[in-house]
């Protein structure tokens, strides 16, 4: 296997493993439990799920893979802290968004050729990218895997 | 920059960023706070810190970089759940172990040549590695970064 393909596989094995892990956590929690705070005074499970969907939606823009699926989630789940927005989707709706989004992301990721992953993402200028070639599309997968793991370690506390 | 060096940089940027992030969390917590549970009935901060040191110590063996620094932490922080072992190091001792270990790991990681990271780690056989070349040393850094992020998301709840 060429080094490029090998590194892409290593990166996506970790991304996919983290998605699988979060799915197992979500499947072990009821909608009622998702309404609870992960620790006293901290974010609710439902907020973290909405936050993950909103952040993963940003990936579509960063990777130049089309429009967001759920742009309405930016305001309540990224811009606003938990418990400050009263109108948010139900746990059942967010679960359905999450499942759909995982499918769409997988399909879109699979459509990229290995070399595409080493192109610049959309939030870096061509000038900066010339000096900082690590700011490529694959790096978005690496950093969002870290983010997903961070919040998975919190959601698991609801079990 | 050659592709191999670029991958290694991307992987270590995320590892180092995760270490820096955990250091900031630890610096914001007192020793007394580390004695608390991250959520009611869950692991204490001190246990998670000991667990991270014990897991990072295993990396030395997996990467064939020498003996563990704190082999005595395996039993209380990997093999045993929290609150089942009465004799564990103090928070101050664990902080000192963590700082020392981060330095040693950095020094040892820096001593490896780029191509070394694509060699097999010590827990995979040469036979399996021939078919699964992603089970290399760099992959240990990727998976342990995930693990570190997972528990960082928990330790931050003590703030």
PDB file of C-alpha atoms in Angstrom:
ATOM      1  CA  UNK A   1       0.000   0.000   0.000  1.00  0.00           C
ATOM      2  CA  UNK A   2       1.375   3.437  -0.880  1.00  0.00           C
ATOM      3  CA  UNK A   3       2.212   5.677   2.088  1.00  0.00           C
ATOM      4  CA  UNK A   4      -0.513   8.168   1.167  1.00  0.00           C
ATOM      5  CA  UNK A   5      -3.255   5.526   1.149  1.00  0.00           C
ATOM      6  CA  UNK A   6      -1.860   4.042   4.346  1.00  0.00           C
ATOM      7  CA  UNK A   7      -2.073   7.324   6.199  1.00  0.00           C
ATOM      8  CA  UNK A   8      -5.587   7.985   4.915  1.00  0.00           C
ATOM      9  CA  UNK A   9      -6.610   4.534   6.146  1.00  0.00           C
ATOM     10  CA  UNK A  10      -5.054   5.159   9.581  1.00  0.00           C
ATOM     11  CA  UNK A  11      -6.887   8.485   9.850  1.00  0.00           C
ATOM     12  CA  UNK A  12     -10.256   7.096   8.771  1.00  0.00           C
ATOM     13  CA  UNK A  13      -9.940   3.963  10.898  1.00  0.00           C
ATOM     14  CA  UNK A  14      -9.784   6.295  13.898  1.00  0.00           C
ATOM     15  CA  UNK A  15     -12.628   8.515  12.646  1.00  0.00           C
ATOM     16  CA  UNK A  16     -14.871   5.528  11.888  1.00  0.00           C
ATOM     17  CA  UNK A  17     -13.936   3.837  15.162  1.00  0.00           C
ATOM     18  CA  UNK A  18     -14.907   7.000  17.044  1.00  0.00           C
ATOM     19  CA  UNK A  19     -18.256   7.217  15.225  1.00  0.00           C
ATOM     20  CA  UNK A  20     -18.943   3.529  16.011  1.00  0.00           C
ATOM     21  CA  UNK A  21     -18.064   4.132  19.640  1.00  0.00           C
ATOM     22  CA  UNK A  22     -20.399   7.112  19.901  1.00  0.00           C
ATOM     23  CA  UNK A  23     -23.201   5.146  18.222  1.00  0.00           C
ATOM     24  CA  UNK A  24     -22.817   2.432  20.866  1.00  0.00           C
ATOM     25  CA  UNK A  25     -23.037   5.073  23.616  1.00  0.00           C
ATOM     26  CA  UNK A  26     -26.111   6.697  22.028  1.00  0.00           C
ATOM     27  CA  UNK A  27     -27.807   3.326  21.622  1.00  0.00           C
ATOM     28  CA  UNK A  28     -27.343   2.658  25.329  1.00  0.00           C
ATOM     29  CA  UNK A  29     -29.062   5.915  26.329  1.00  0.00           C
ATOM     30  CA  UNK A  30     -32.798   6.656  26.277  1.00  0.00           C
ATOM     31  CA  UNK A  31     -34.155   9.971  24.970  1.00  0.00           C
ATOM     32  CA  UNK A  32     -35.040  10.788  28.564  1.00  0.00           C
ATOM     33  CA  UNK A  33     -31.461  10.209  29.723  1.00  0.00           C
ATOM     34  CA  UNK A  34     -30.157  12.479  26.954  1.00  0.00           C
ATOM     35  CA  UNK A  35     -32.105  15.316  28.612  1.00  0.00           C
ATOM     36  CA  UNK A  36     -29.898  15.001  31.698  1.00  0.00           C
ATOM     37  CA  UNK A  37     -26.712  16.937  32.441  1.00  0.00           C
ATOM     38  CA  UNK A  38     -23.508  14.913  32.069  1.00  0.00           C
ATOM     39  CA  UNK A  39     -22.469  16.271  35.497  1.00  0.00           C
ATOM     40  CA  UNK A  40     -24.230  18.727  37.834  1.00  0.00           C
ATOM     41  CA  UNK A  41     -24.438  22.148  36.161  1.00  0.00           C
ATOM     42  CA  UNK A  42     -22.728  20.961  32.950  1.00  0.00           C
ATOM     43  CA  UNK A  43     -24.019  20.441  29.401  1.00  0.00           C
ATOM     44  CA  UNK A  44     -26.955  18.126  28.762  1.00  0.00           C
ATOM     45  CA  UNK A  45     -26.549  15.034  26.590  1.00  0.00           C
ATOM     46  CA  UNK A  46     -28.937  16.474  24.025  1.00  0.00           C
ATOM     47  CA  UNK A  47     -26.822  19.611  23.730  1.00  0.00           C
ATOM     48  CA  UNK A  48     -23.652  17.604  23.114  1.00  0.00           C
ATOM     49  CA  UNK A  49     -25.375  15.544  20.425  1.00  0.00           C
ATOM     50  CA  UNK A  50     -26.642  18.709  18.707  1.00  0.00           C
ATOM     51  CA  UNK A  51     -23.176  20.252  19.056  1.00  0.00           C
ATOM     52  CA  UNK A  52     -21.507  17.282  17.369  1.00  0.00           C
ATOM     53  CA  UNK A  53     -23.968  17.398  14.460  1.00  0.00           C
ATOM     54  CA  UNK A  54     -23.457  21.155  14.059  1.00  0.00           C
ATOM     55  CA  UNK A  55     -19.653  20.782  14.126  1.00  0.00           C
ATOM     56  CA  UNK A  56     -19.707  17.895  11.645  1.00  0.00           C
ATOM     57  CA  UNK A  57     -21.927  19.993   9.387  1.00  0.00           C
ATOM     58  CA  UNK A  58     -19.168  22.618   9.306  1.00  0.00           C
ATOM     59  CA  UNK A  59     -16.880  19.905   7.917  1.00  0.00           C
ATOM     60  CA  UNK A  60     -18.891  19.863   4.678  1.00  0.00           C
ATOM     61  CA  UNK A  61     -17.996  23.538   4.131  1.00  0.00           C
ATOM     62  CA  UNK A  62     -14.367  23.141   5.239  1.00  0.00           C
ATOM     63  CA  UNK A  63     -13.889  20.179   2.903  1.00  0.00           C
ATOM     64  CA  UNK A  64     -15.700  21.901   0.024  1.00  0.00           C
ATOM     65  CA  UNK A  65     -18.223  19.058  -0.114  1.00  0.00           C
ATOM     66  CA  UNK A  66     -21.396  21.091  -0.438  1.00  0.00           C
ATOM     67  CA  UNK A  67     -23.905  22.832   1.773  1.00  0.00           C
ATOM     68  CA  UNK A  68     -24.651  22.034   5.399  1.00  0.00           C
ATOM     69  CA  UNK A  69     -27.463  19.575   6.073  1.00  0.00           C
ATOM     70  CA  UNK A  70     -28.686  21.297   9.245  1.00  0.00           C
ATOM     71  CA  UNK A  71     -27.609  24.973   9.162  1.00  0.00           C
ATOM     72  CA  UNK A  72     -30.264  25.802  11.759  1.00  0.00           C
ATOM     73  CA  UNK A  73     -28.199  23.948  14.380  1.00  0.00           C
ATOM     74  CA  UNK A  74     -25.313  26.460  14.274  1.00  0.00           C
ATOM     75  CA  UNK A  75     -27.101  29.049  16.419  1.00  0.00           C
ATOM     76  CA  UNK A  76     -28.352  26.813  19.267  1.00  0.00           C
ATOM     77  CA  UNK A  77     -25.464  24.310  19.394  1.00  0.00           C
ATOM     78  CA  UNK A  78     -22.302  26.236  18.477  1.00  0.00           C
ATOM     79  CA  UNK A  79     -22.982  29.910  19.001  1.00  0.00           C
ATOM     80  CA  UNK A  80     -25.078  29.508  22.150  1.00  0.00           C
ATOM     81  CA  UNK A  81     -24.278  27.673  25.386  1.00  0.00           C
ATOM     82  CA  UNK A  82     -26.635  24.972  26.611  1.00  0.00           C
ATOM     83  CA  UNK A  83     -29.904  25.961  28.285  1.00  0.00           C
ATOM     84  CA  UNK A  84     -30.005  29.436  26.697  1.00  0.00           C
ATOM     85  CA  UNK A  85     -32.080  28.506  23.624  1.00  0.00           C
ATOM     86  CA  UNK A  86     -35.536  27.168  24.400  1.00  0.00           C
ATOM     87  CA  UNK A  87     -36.522  25.900  20.954  1.00  0.00           C
ATOM     88  CA  UNK A  88     -34.261  22.996  20.061  1.00  0.00           C
ATOM     89  CA  UNK A  89     -34.999  19.715  18.241  1.00  0.00           C
ATOM     90  CA  UNK A  90     -36.060  16.678  20.273  1.00  0.00           C
ATOM     91  CA  UNK A  91     -33.638  13.889  21.112  1.00  0.00           C
ATOM     92  CA  UNK A  92     -35.390  11.648  18.572  1.00  0.00           C
ATOM     93  CA  UNK A  93     -34.967  14.293  15.848  1.00  0.00           C
ATOM     94  CA  UNK A  94     -31.283  14.772  16.675  1.00  0.00           C
ATOM     95  CA  UNK A  95     -30.685  11.008  16.586  1.00  0.00           C
ATOM     96  CA  UNK A  96     -32.231  10.917  13.134  1.00  0.00           C
ATOM     97  CA  UNK A  97     -30.115  13.902  11.957  1.00  0.00           C
ATOM     98  CA  UNK A  98     -26.977  12.226  13.324  1.00  0.00           C
ATOM     99  CA  UNK A  99     -27.639   8.931  11.530  1.00  0.00           C
ATOM    100  CA  UNK A 100     -28.422  10.666   8.252  1.00  0.00           C
ATOM    101  CA  UNK A 101     -25.390  12.939   8.540  1.00  0.00           C
ATOM    102  CA  UNK A 102     -23.030  10.029   9.226  1.00  0.00           C
ATOM    103  CA  UNK A 103     -24.261   8.368   6.020  1.00  0.00           C
ATOM    104  CA  UNK A 104     -23.887  11.528   3.939  1.00  0.00           C
ATOM    105  CA  UNK A 105     -20.416  12.277   5.304  1.00  0.00           C
ATOM    106  CA  UNK A 106     -19.269   8.726   4.613  1.00  0.00           C
ATOM    107  CA  UNK A 107     -20.560   8.870   1.048  1.00  0.00           C
ATOM    108  CA  UNK A 108     -18.935  12.248   0.397  1.00  0.00           C
ATOM    109  CA  UNK A 109     -15.630  11.260   2.015  1.00  0.00           C
ATOM    110  CA  UNK A 110     -15.544   8.098  -0.115  1.00  0.00           C
ATOM    111  CA  UNK A 111     -15.919  10.229  -3.253  1.00  0.00           C
ATOM    112  CA  UNK A 112     -12.566  11.971  -2.689  1.00  0.00           C
ATOM    113  CA  UNK A 113      -9.409  10.621  -4.312  1.00  0.00           C
ATOM    114  CA  UNK A 114      -6.367  10.049  -2.080  1.00  0.00           C
ATOM    115  CA  UNK A 115      -4.584  13.145  -3.414  1.00  0.00           C
ATOM    116  CA  UNK A 116      -7.630  15.334  -2.703  1.00  0.00           C
ATOM    117  CA  UNK A 117      -7.085  14.870   1.029  1.00  0.00           C
ATOM    118  CA  UNK A 118      -3.774  16.714   0.780  1.00  0.00           C
ATOM    119  CA  UNK A 119      -5.295  19.789  -0.809  1.00  0.00           C
ATOM    120  CA  UNK A 120      -6.009  22.837   1.312  1.00  0.00           C
ATOM    121  CA  UNK A 121      -9.265  23.102   3.227  1.00  0.00           C
ATOM    122  CA  UNK A 122     -11.470  26.128   2.595  1.00  0.00           C
ATOM    123  CA  UNK A 123     -10.563  28.084   5.755  1.00  0.00           C
ATOM    124  CA  UNK A 124      -6.885  28.500   4.799  1.00  0.00           C
ATOM    125  CA  UNK A 125      -5.644  30.845   2.071  1.00  0.00           C
ATOM    126  CA  UNK A 126      -3.552  29.544  -0.835  1.00  0.00           C
ATOM    127  CA  UNK A 127      -0.722  31.759   0.405  1.00  0.00           C
ATOM    128  CA  UNK A 128      -0.751  30.355   3.946  1.00  0.00           C
ATOM    129  CA  UNK A 129      -1.172  26.820   2.640  1.00  0.00           C
ATOM    130  CA  UNK A 130       2.042  27.127   0.614  1.00  0.00           C
ATOM    131  CA  UNK A 131       3.934  27.487   3.912  1.00  0.00           C
ATOM    132  CA  UNK A 132       1.670  25.268   6.007  1.00  0.00           C
ATOM    133  CA  UNK A 133       0.843  22.190   3.910  1.00  0.00           C
ATOM    134  CA  UNK A 134      -0.394  20.337   6.982  1.00  0.00           C
ATOM    135  CA  UNK A 135      -3.510  22.522   6.888  1.00  0.00           C
ATOM    136  CA  UNK A 136      -5.064  20.116   4.427  1.00  0.00           C
ATOM    137  CA  UNK A 137      -8.410  18.341   4.249  1.00  0.00           C
ATOM    138  CA  UNK A 138      -7.163  15.224   6.000  1.00  0.00           C
ATOM    139  CA  UNK A 139      -6.175  17.361   8.981  1.00  0.00           C
ATOM    140  CA  UNK A 140      -9.833  18.344   9.364  1.00  0.00           C
ATOM    141  CA  UNK A 141     -10.653  14.650   9.884  1.00  0.00           C
ATOM    142  CA  UNK A 142      -7.835  14.357  12.444  1.00  0.00           C
ATOM    143  CA  UNK A 143      -8.906  17.389  14.482  1.00  0.00           C
ATOM    144  CA  UNK A 144     -12.609  16.508  14.379  1.00  0.00           C
ATOM    145  CA  UNK A 145     -11.829  12.969  15.542  1.00  0.00           C
ATOM    146  CA  UNK A 146     -10.167  14.538  18.594  1.00  0.00           C
ATOM    147  CA  UNK A 147     -13.219  16.721  19.153  1.00  0.00           C
ATOM    148  CA  UNK A 148     -15.565  13.745  18.831  1.00  0.00           C
ATOM    149  CA  UNK A 149     -13.549  11.722  21.337  1.00  0.00           C
ATOM    150  CA  UNK A 150     -13.523  14.603  23.831  1.00  0.00           C
ATOM    151  CA  UNK A 151     -17.313  14.808  23.870  1.00  0.00           C
ATOM    152  CA  UNK A 152     -17.764  11.012  23.701  1.00  0.00           C
ATOM    153  CA  UNK A 153     -15.880  10.807  26.995  1.00  0.00           C
ATOM    154  CA  UNK A 154     -18.562  13.125  28.389  1.00  0.00           C
ATOM    155  CA  UNK A 155     -21.642  11.486  26.865  1.00  0.00           C
ATOM    156  CA  UNK A 156     -20.597   8.084  28.232  1.00  0.00           C
ATOM    157  CA  UNK A 157     -21.050   9.481  31.751  1.00  0.00           C
ATOM    158  CA  UNK A 158     -24.818   9.366  31.228  1.00  0.00           C
ATOM    159  CA  UNK A 159     -24.722   5.551  31.150  1.00  0.00           C
TER     160      UNK A 159
ATOM    161  CA  UNK B   1       7.881  18.624   2.736  1.00  0.00           C
ATOM    162  CA  UNK B   2       7.796  14.925   1.848  1.00  0.00           C
ATOM    163  CA  UNK B   3       4.461  13.187   2.401  1.00  0.00           C
ATOM    164  CA  UNK B   4       5.855  10.972   5.157  1.00  0.00           C
ATOM    165  CA  UNK B   5       7.162  13.929   7.184  1.00  0.00           C
ATOM    166  CA  UNK B   6       3.885  15.747   6.622  1.00  0.00           C
ATOM    167  CA  UNK B   7       1.845  12.838   8.099  1.00  0.00           C
ATOM    168  CA  UNK B   8       4.146  12.646  11.066  1.00  0.00           C
ATOM    169  CA  UNK B   9       3.817  16.380  11.672  1.00  0.00           C
ATOM    170  CA  UNK B  10       0.002  16.207  11.443  1.00  0.00           C
ATOM    171  CA  UNK B  11      -0.093  13.310  13.904  1.00  0.00           C
ATOM    172  CA  UNK B  12       2.267  14.929  16.398  1.00  0.00           C
ATOM    173  CA  UNK B  13       0.616  18.349  16.154  1.00  0.00           C
ATOM    174  CA  UNK B  14      -2.544  16.683  17.423  1.00  0.00           C
ATOM    175  CA  UNK B  15      -0.726  14.660  20.103  1.00  0.00           C
ATOM    176  CA  UNK B  16       1.177  17.727  21.342  1.00  0.00           C
ATOM    177  CA  UNK B  17      -1.938  19.885  21.178  1.00  0.00           C
ATOM    178  CA  UNK B  18      -3.801  17.335  23.301  1.00  0.00           C
ATOM    179  CA  UNK B  19      -0.988  17.230  25.868  1.00  0.00           C
ATOM    180  CA  UNK B  20      -0.955  21.059  26.022  1.00  0.00           C
ATOM    181  CA  UNK B  21      -4.715  21.077  26.476  1.00  0.00           C
ATOM    182  CA  UNK B  22      -4.570  18.571  29.330  1.00  0.00           C
ATOM    183  CA  UNK B  23      -1.769  20.534  30.992  1.00  0.00           C
ATOM    184  CA  UNK B  24      -3.968  23.648  30.925  1.00  0.00           C
ATOM    185  CA  UNK B  25      -6.818  21.666  32.527  1.00  0.00           C
ATOM    186  CA  UNK B  26      -4.515  20.196  35.209  1.00  0.00           C
ATOM    187  CA  UNK B  27      -3.074  23.635  35.978  1.00  0.00           C
ATOM    188  CA  UNK B  28      -6.578  24.958  36.578  1.00  0.00           C
ATOM    189  CA  UNK B  29      -7.383  22.247  39.142  1.00  0.00           C
ATOM    190  CA  UNK B  30      -6.142  22.033  42.727  1.00  0.00           C
ATOM    191  CA  UNK B  31      -4.938  18.765  44.245  1.00  0.00           C
ATOM    192  CA  UNK B  32      -8.074  18.827  46.366  1.00  0.00           C
ATOM    193  CA  UNK B  33     -10.301  19.110  43.289  1.00  0.00           C
ATOM    194  CA  UNK B  34      -8.508  16.168  41.667  1.00  0.00           C
ATOM    195  CA  UNK B  35      -9.765  14.020  44.570  1.00  0.00           C
ATOM    196  CA  UNK B  36     -13.345  14.632  43.428  1.00  0.00           C
ATOM    197  CA  UNK B  37     -15.418  12.449  41.105  1.00  0.00           C
ATOM    198  CA  UNK B  38     -15.900  13.895  37.605  1.00  0.00           C
ATOM    199  CA  UNK B  39     -19.631  13.114  37.978  1.00  0.00           C
ATOM    200  CA  UNK B  40     -21.529  11.427  40.836  1.00  0.00           C
ATOM    201  CA  UNK B  41     -20.394   7.818  41.184  1.00  0.00           C
ATOM    202  CA  UNK B  42     -17.833   8.082  38.348  1.00  0.00           C
ATOM    203  CA  UNK B  43     -14.015   8.072  38.343  1.00  0.00           C
ATOM    204  CA  UNK B  44     -12.098  10.619  40.392  1.00  0.00           C
ATOM    205  CA  UNK B  45      -9.770  13.110  38.709  1.00  0.00           C
ATOM    206  CA  UNK B  46      -6.765  11.537  40.429  1.00  0.00           C
ATOM    207  CA  UNK B  47      -7.683   8.135  38.981  1.00  0.00           C
ATOM    208  CA  UNK B  48      -7.915   9.509  35.446  1.00  0.00           C
ATOM    209  CA  UNK B  49      -4.533  11.217  35.772  1.00  0.00           C
ATOM    210  CA  UNK B  50      -2.954   7.991  37.051  1.00  0.00           C
ATOM    211  CA  UNK B  51      -4.696   6.071  34.255  1.00  0.00           C
ATOM    212  CA  UNK B  52      -3.274   8.370  31.575  1.00  0.00           C
ATOM    213  CA  UNK B  53       0.252   8.026  32.974  1.00  0.00           C
ATOM    214  CA  UNK B  54      -0.094   4.230  33.127  1.00  0.00           C
ATOM    215  CA  UNK B  55      -1.410   4.062  29.538  1.00  0.00           C
ATOM    216  CA  UNK B  56       1.314   6.377  28.225  1.00  0.00           C
ATOM    217  CA  UNK B  57       3.881   4.212  30.005  1.00  0.00           C
ATOM    218  CA  UNK B  58       2.633   1.266  27.945  1.00  0.00           C
ATOM    219  CA  UNK B  59       3.517   3.289  24.841  1.00  0.00           C
ATOM    220  CA  UNK B  60       7.217   2.957  25.678  1.00  0.00           C
ATOM    221  CA  UNK B  61       6.904  -0.825  25.416  1.00  0.00           C
ATOM    222  CA  UNK B  62       4.691  -0.743  22.314  1.00  0.00           C
ATOM    223  CA  UNK B  63       7.111   1.598  20.532  1.00  0.00           C
ATOM    224  CA  UNK B  64      10.168  -0.396  21.670  1.00  0.00           C
ATOM    225  CA  UNK B  65      11.556   2.689  23.394  1.00  0.00           C
ATOM    226  CA  UNK B  66      12.660   1.098  26.648  1.00  0.00           C
ATOM    227  CA  UNK B  67      11.240   0.201  30.017  1.00  0.00           C
ATOM    228  CA  UNK B  68       8.237   1.804  31.691  1.00  0.00           C
ATOM    229  CA  UNK B  69       8.928   4.723  34.012  1.00  0.00           C
ATOM    230  CA  UNK B  70       6.159   3.859  36.500  1.00  0.00           C
ATOM    231  CA  UNK B  71       5.351   0.132  36.193  1.00  0.00           C
ATOM    232  CA  UNK B  72       3.747   0.225  39.659  1.00  0.00           C
ATOM    233  CA  UNK B  73       0.852   2.256  38.190  1.00  0.00           C
ATOM    234  CA  UNK B  74      -0.404  -0.597  35.992  1.00  0.00           C
ATOM    235  CA  UNK B  75      -2.133  -2.431  38.839  1.00  0.00           C
ATOM    236  CA  UNK B  76      -4.030   0.495  40.451  1.00  0.00           C
ATOM    237  CA  UNK B  77      -4.798   2.518  37.297  1.00  0.00           C
ATOM    238  CA  UNK B  78      -5.307   0.034  34.447  1.00  0.00           C
ATOM    239  CA  UNK B  79      -6.071  -3.348  35.999  1.00  0.00           C
ATOM    240  CA  UNK B  80      -8.211  -2.021  38.849  1.00  0.00           C
ATOM    241  CA  UNK B  81     -11.227   0.294  38.762  1.00  0.00           C
ATOM    242  CA  UNK B  82     -11.181   3.496  40.799  1.00  0.00           C
ATOM    243  CA  UNK B  83     -11.738   3.337  44.563  1.00  0.00           C
ATOM    244  CA  UNK B  84     -10.726  -0.331  44.849  1.00  0.00           C
ATOM    245  CA  UNK B  85      -7.025   0.231  45.617  1.00  0.00           C
ATOM    246  CA  UNK B  86      -6.350   2.180  48.810  1.00  0.00           C
ATOM    247  CA  UNK B  87      -2.645   2.855  48.397  1.00  0.00           C
ATOM    248  CA  UNK B  88      -2.173   5.172  45.407  1.00  0.00           C
ATOM    249  CA  UNK B  89       0.233   8.088  44.864  1.00  0.00           C
ATOM    250  CA  UNK B  90      -0.859  11.590  45.893  1.00  0.00           C
ATOM    251  CA  UNK B  91      -2.091  14.122  43.329  1.00  0.00           C
ATOM    252  CA  UNK B  92       1.199  16.023  43.724  1.00  0.00           C
ATOM    253  CA  UNK B  93       3.190  12.867  43.000  1.00  0.00           C
ATOM    254  CA  UNK B  94       1.091  12.036  39.949  1.00  0.00           C
ATOM    255  CA  UNK B  95       1.497  15.582  38.585  1.00  0.00           C
ATOM    256  CA  UNK B  96       5.258  15.198  38.931  1.00  0.00           C
ATOM    257  CA  UNK B  97       5.186  11.777  37.198  1.00  0.00           C
ATOM    258  CA  UNK B  98       3.069  13.231  34.374  1.00  0.00           C
ATOM    259  CA  UNK B  99       5.434  16.160  33.752  1.00  0.00           C
ATOM    260  CA  UNK B 100       8.508  13.932  33.813  1.00  0.00           C
ATOM    261  CA  UNK B 101       6.855  11.362  31.543  1.00  0.00           C
ATOM    262  CA  UNK B 102       5.827  13.974  28.962  1.00  0.00           C
ATOM    263  CA  UNK B 103       9.459  15.123  28.771  1.00  0.00           C
ATOM    264  CA  UNK B 104      10.816  11.601  28.419  1.00  0.00           C
ATOM    265  CA  UNK B 105       8.253  10.640  25.773  1.00  0.00           C
ATOM    266  CA  UNK B 106       9.000  13.787  23.769  1.00  0.00           C
ATOM    267  CA  UNK B 107      12.722  13.122  23.895  1.00  0.00           C
ATOM    268  CA  UNK B 108      12.293   9.499  22.845  1.00  0.00           C
ATOM    269  CA  UNK B 109       9.792  10.306  20.087  1.00  0.00           C
ATOM    270  CA  UNK B 110      12.189  12.932  18.707  1.00  0.00           C
ATOM    271  CA  UNK B 111      14.930  10.301  18.499  1.00  0.00           C
ATOM    272  CA  UNK B 112      13.007   8.248  15.925  1.00  0.00           C
ATOM    273  CA  UNK B 113      13.626   8.761  12.214  1.00  0.00           C
ATOM    274  CA  UNK B 114      10.595   9.350   9.961  1.00  0.00           C
ATOM    275  CA  UNK B 115      10.759   5.843   8.504  1.00  0.00           C
ATOM    276  CA  UNK B 116      10.832   4.272  11.995  1.00  0.00           C
ATOM    277  CA  UNK B 117       7.246   5.408  12.576  1.00  0.00           C
ATOM    278  CA  UNK B 118       6.051   3.127   9.783  1.00  0.00           C
ATOM    279  CA  UNK B 119       7.624   0.037  11.307  1.00  0.00           C
ATOM    280  CA  UNK B 120       5.496  -2.412  13.239  1.00  0.00           C
ATOM    281  CA  UNK B 121       4.820  -1.838  16.929  1.00  0.00           C
ATOM    282  CA  UNK B 122       5.730  -4.581  19.388  1.00  0.00           C
ATOM    283  CA  UNK B 123       2.203  -5.969  19.927  1.00  0.00           C
ATOM    284  CA  UNK B 124       1.755  -7.102  16.306  1.00  0.00           C
ATOM    285  CA  UNK B 125       3.540 -10.093  14.774  1.00  0.00           C
ATOM    286  CA  UNK B 126       5.695  -9.704  11.647  1.00  0.00           C
ATOM    287  CA  UNK B 127       3.246 -12.025   9.871  1.00  0.00           C
ATOM    288  CA  UNK B 128       0.176  -9.926  10.724  1.00  0.00           C
ATOM    289  CA  UNK B 129       2.023  -6.699   9.990  1.00  0.00           C
ATOM    290  CA  UNK B 130       2.743  -7.859   6.426  1.00  0.00           C
ATOM    291  CA  UNK B 131      -1.014  -7.819   5.784  1.00  0.00           C
ATOM    292  CA  UNK B 132      -1.868  -4.923   8.118  1.00  0.00           C
ATOM    293  CA  UNK B 133       0.814  -2.258   7.601  1.00  0.00           C
ATOM    294  CA  UNK B 134      -1.357   0.330   9.349  1.00  0.00           C
ATOM    295  CA  UNK B 135      -0.499  -1.368  12.656  1.00  0.00           C
ATOM    296  CA  UNK B 136       2.664   0.697  12.823  1.00  0.00           C
ATOM    297  CA  UNK B 137       4.228   2.868  15.510  1.00  0.00           C
ATOM    298  CA  UNK B 138       2.604   6.066  14.262  1.00  0.00           C
ATOM    299  CA  UNK B 139      -0.798   4.445  14.726  1.00  0.00           C
ATOM    300  CA  UNK B 140      -0.026   4.087  18.444  1.00  0.00           C
ATOM    301  CA  UNK B 141       0.298   7.886  18.622  1.00  0.00           C
ATOM    302  CA  UNK B 142      -3.014   8.294  16.755  1.00  0.00           C
ATOM    303  CA  UNK B 143      -4.957   5.906  18.994  1.00  0.00           C
ATOM    304  CA  UNK B 144      -3.459   7.254  22.224  1.00  0.00           C
ATOM    305  CA  UNK B 145      -4.309  10.817  21.169  1.00  0.00           C
ATOM    306  CA  UNK B 146      -7.938   9.670  20.900  1.00  0.00           C
ATOM    307  CA  UNK B 147      -7.719   8.095  24.340  1.00  0.00           C
ATOM    308  CA  UNK B 148      -6.189  11.254  25.827  1.00  0.00           C
ATOM    309  CA  UNK B 149      -8.928  13.429  24.340  1.00  0.00           C
ATOM    310  CA  UNK B 150     -11.643  11.130  25.682  1.00  0.00           C
ATOM    311  CA  UNK B 151     -10.415  11.469  29.248  1.00  0.00           C
ATOM    312  CA  UNK B 152      -9.557  15.184  28.844  1.00  0.00           C
ATOM    313  CA  UNK B 153     -13.232  15.777  28.102  1.00  0.00           C
ATOM    314  CA  UNK B 154     -13.925  14.171  31.489  1.00  0.00           C
ATOM    315  CA  UNK B 155     -11.222  15.900  33.537  1.00  0.00           C
ATOM    316  CA  UNK B 156     -12.360  19.319  32.302  1.00  0.00           C
ATOM    317  CA  UNK B 157     -15.672  18.737  34.121  1.00  0.00           C
ATOM    318  CA  UNK B 158     -13.862  19.271  37.437  1.00  0.00           C
ATOM    319  CA  UNK B 159     -13.291  22.947  36.561  1.00  0.00           C
TER     320      UNK B 159
END
